[in-house]
Amino acid sequence: MRTIFLTLGLGLGVAACGETQTTERPRDPVVIEGVQLRPCPTSDPDHECEFDHAKASGYLADALKGDYQAQRNVSDMHTSSRAWIVARPIQGCAWRMVIMVSRPADSTMDDAGMYRIQCGDLGAADLADAKTLASGIYRRIHGTELPPLPPIA
């Protein structure tokens, strides 16, 4: 099942017969979703689930402020195979796209590898959705358009 989290700007209005009226809505084509978490299993000996539950919302808030490590954490959580995290590969890939065009110069090659892993398996439609989402995330953080992305190789 393919889920996309985009909103559409619609002009809605009510008018008397023969009149037209439109109401403008602010246009934000992107809904940035936080990491969805399921309840922790009854056995969580290393407290990994509890840790993720405690940190997930903070990671998103920091990621939206431009924090590089928080962006990596959000991307990783969206594509995690942990039983208590709802996987959202489009969200994870979108965050990785943002990372690839805004990461610090001294970052490691791990980002390029994760970019290939998180985005390389998406189909064309999901990849296009991820790029649309990445554009909205980048615009929200940096106030400009998403720069050209490196190829997924």
XYZ file of C-alpha atoms in Angstrom:
153
model
C 0.000 0.000 0.000
C 1.428 3.365 -1.049
C 0.683 6.259 1.251
C 1.544 9.833 0.413
C 1.237 12.733 2.783
C 0.598 15.704 0.541
C -2.091 18.303 0.853
C -3.834 20.035 -1.988
C -4.593 23.746 -1.929
C -8.259 24.068 -2.830
C -10.219 27.213 -3.465
C -13.589 26.732 -1.801
C -16.381 29.196 -1.627
C -20.076 29.738 -1.188
C -21.848 32.088 -3.535
C -25.337 33.230 -4.305
C -26.771 32.357 -7.675
C -24.686 33.951 -10.411
C -21.894 35.084 -8.080
C -18.506 33.519 -7.578
C -16.470 33.617 -4.446
C -13.212 31.899 -3.644
C -11.364 31.628 -0.429
C -7.602 31.410 -0.745
C -5.761 28.994 1.483
C -2.075 29.316 2.243
C -0.311 26.936 -0.108
C 1.899 24.359 1.593
C 1.897 21.232 -0.544
C 3.792 19.196 2.017
C 2.806 17.593 5.274
C 5.885 16.632 7.231
C 5.026 13.625 9.320
C 6.632 12.706 12.595
C 7.717 9.171 13.280
C 4.741 6.957 14.143
C 5.394 4.652 17.049
C 3.580 1.545 18.198
C 3.452 0.527 21.872
C 6.614 -0.991 23.270
C 6.787 -4.775 23.537
C 6.409 -6.198 27.020
C 10.018 -7.305 26.828
C 12.342 -4.381 26.062
C 15.467 -5.381 28.005
C 17.738 -2.788 26.374
C 15.057 -0.077 26.629
C 15.474 0.740 22.922
C 11.751 1.191 22.422
C 11.424 3.441 25.456
C 14.370 5.492 24.180
C 12.783 5.898 20.729
C 9.470 6.922 22.297
C 11.232 9.507 24.451
C 13.353 10.981 21.632
C 11.273 10.838 18.425
C 9.347 14.108 18.782
C 12.475 15.992 19.835
C 14.347 14.690 16.804
C 11.672 16.058 14.475
C 11.617 19.460 16.174
C 15.415 19.706 15.980
C 15.484 18.403 12.389
C 13.104 21.173 11.340
C 15.516 23.681 12.903
C 18.255 22.371 10.604
C 20.047 20.052 13.053
C 22.013 17.645 10.859
C 22.181 14.747 13.326
C 18.479 15.062 14.154
C 17.692 14.926 10.419
C 19.708 11.717 10.160
C 17.861 10.276 13.149
C 14.437 11.138 11.678
C 15.389 9.635 8.319
C 16.694 6.475 9.954
C 13.623 6.079 12.159
C 11.259 6.426 9.180
C 13.023 3.519 7.480
C 13.704 1.413 10.563
C 12.760 -2.230 10.764
C 12.137 -2.018 14.519
C 8.799 -3.572 15.404
C 7.584 -0.476 17.283
C 8.274 1.984 14.440
C 5.874 2.360 11.511
C 8.073 2.372 8.406
C 7.516 5.300 6.046
C 10.080 4.946 3.274
C 8.959 8.052 1.374
C 9.428 10.216 4.473
C 12.812 8.596 5.186
C 14.035 9.139 1.631
C 12.815 12.754 1.623
C 14.778 13.536 4.769
C 17.839 11.822 3.269
C 17.511 14.019 0.172
C 17.524 17.106 2.386
C 20.604 15.778 4.157
C 22.431 15.156 0.876
C 22.142 18.790 -0.239
C 22.709 20.438 3.135
C 25.105 18.215 5.074
C 28.307 19.609 6.550
C 31.467 19.386 4.457
C 33.090 17.116 7.030
C 30.276 14.557 7.013
C 31.098 10.946 6.293
C 30.264 8.808 3.287
C 27.602 7.108 5.409
C 25.100 9.679 4.138
C 25.714 8.776 0.492
C 25.339 5.086 1.312
C 22.135 5.641 3.243
C 20.820 7.824 0.388
C 21.292 4.872 -1.975
C 19.707 2.454 0.508
C 16.749 4.621 1.555
C 15.888 6.024 -1.872
C 17.269 3.434 -4.286
C 14.539 0.865 -3.749
C 11.644 3.280 -4.230
C 9.670 3.128 -7.448
C 9.450 6.145 -9.743
C 6.169 7.444 -8.252
C 7.381 7.084 -4.651
C 10.683 8.727 -5.545
C 8.823 11.668 -7.104
C 6.692 11.947 -3.959
C 9.839 11.898 -1.816
C 11.369 14.697 -3.895
C 8.213 16.795 -3.538
C 8.287 16.237 0.204
C 12.041 16.988 0.365
C 11.425 20.259 -1.482
C 8.876 21.297 1.118
C 11.088 20.282 4.030
C 14.078 22.115 2.571
C 12.012 25.233 1.877
C 10.705 25.213 5.443
C 14.193 24.918 6.916
C 16.231 27.065 4.525
C 13.622 29.319 2.886
C 14.846 28.449 -0.620
C 14.278 25.819 -3.272
C 15.842 22.366 -2.990
C 19.177 22.314 -4.849
C 19.758 19.630 -7.485
C 20.088 16.197 -5.946
C 23.016 13.876 -6.615
C 22.182 10.768 -8.619
C 21.206 7.668 -6.690
C 24.025 5.396 -7.777
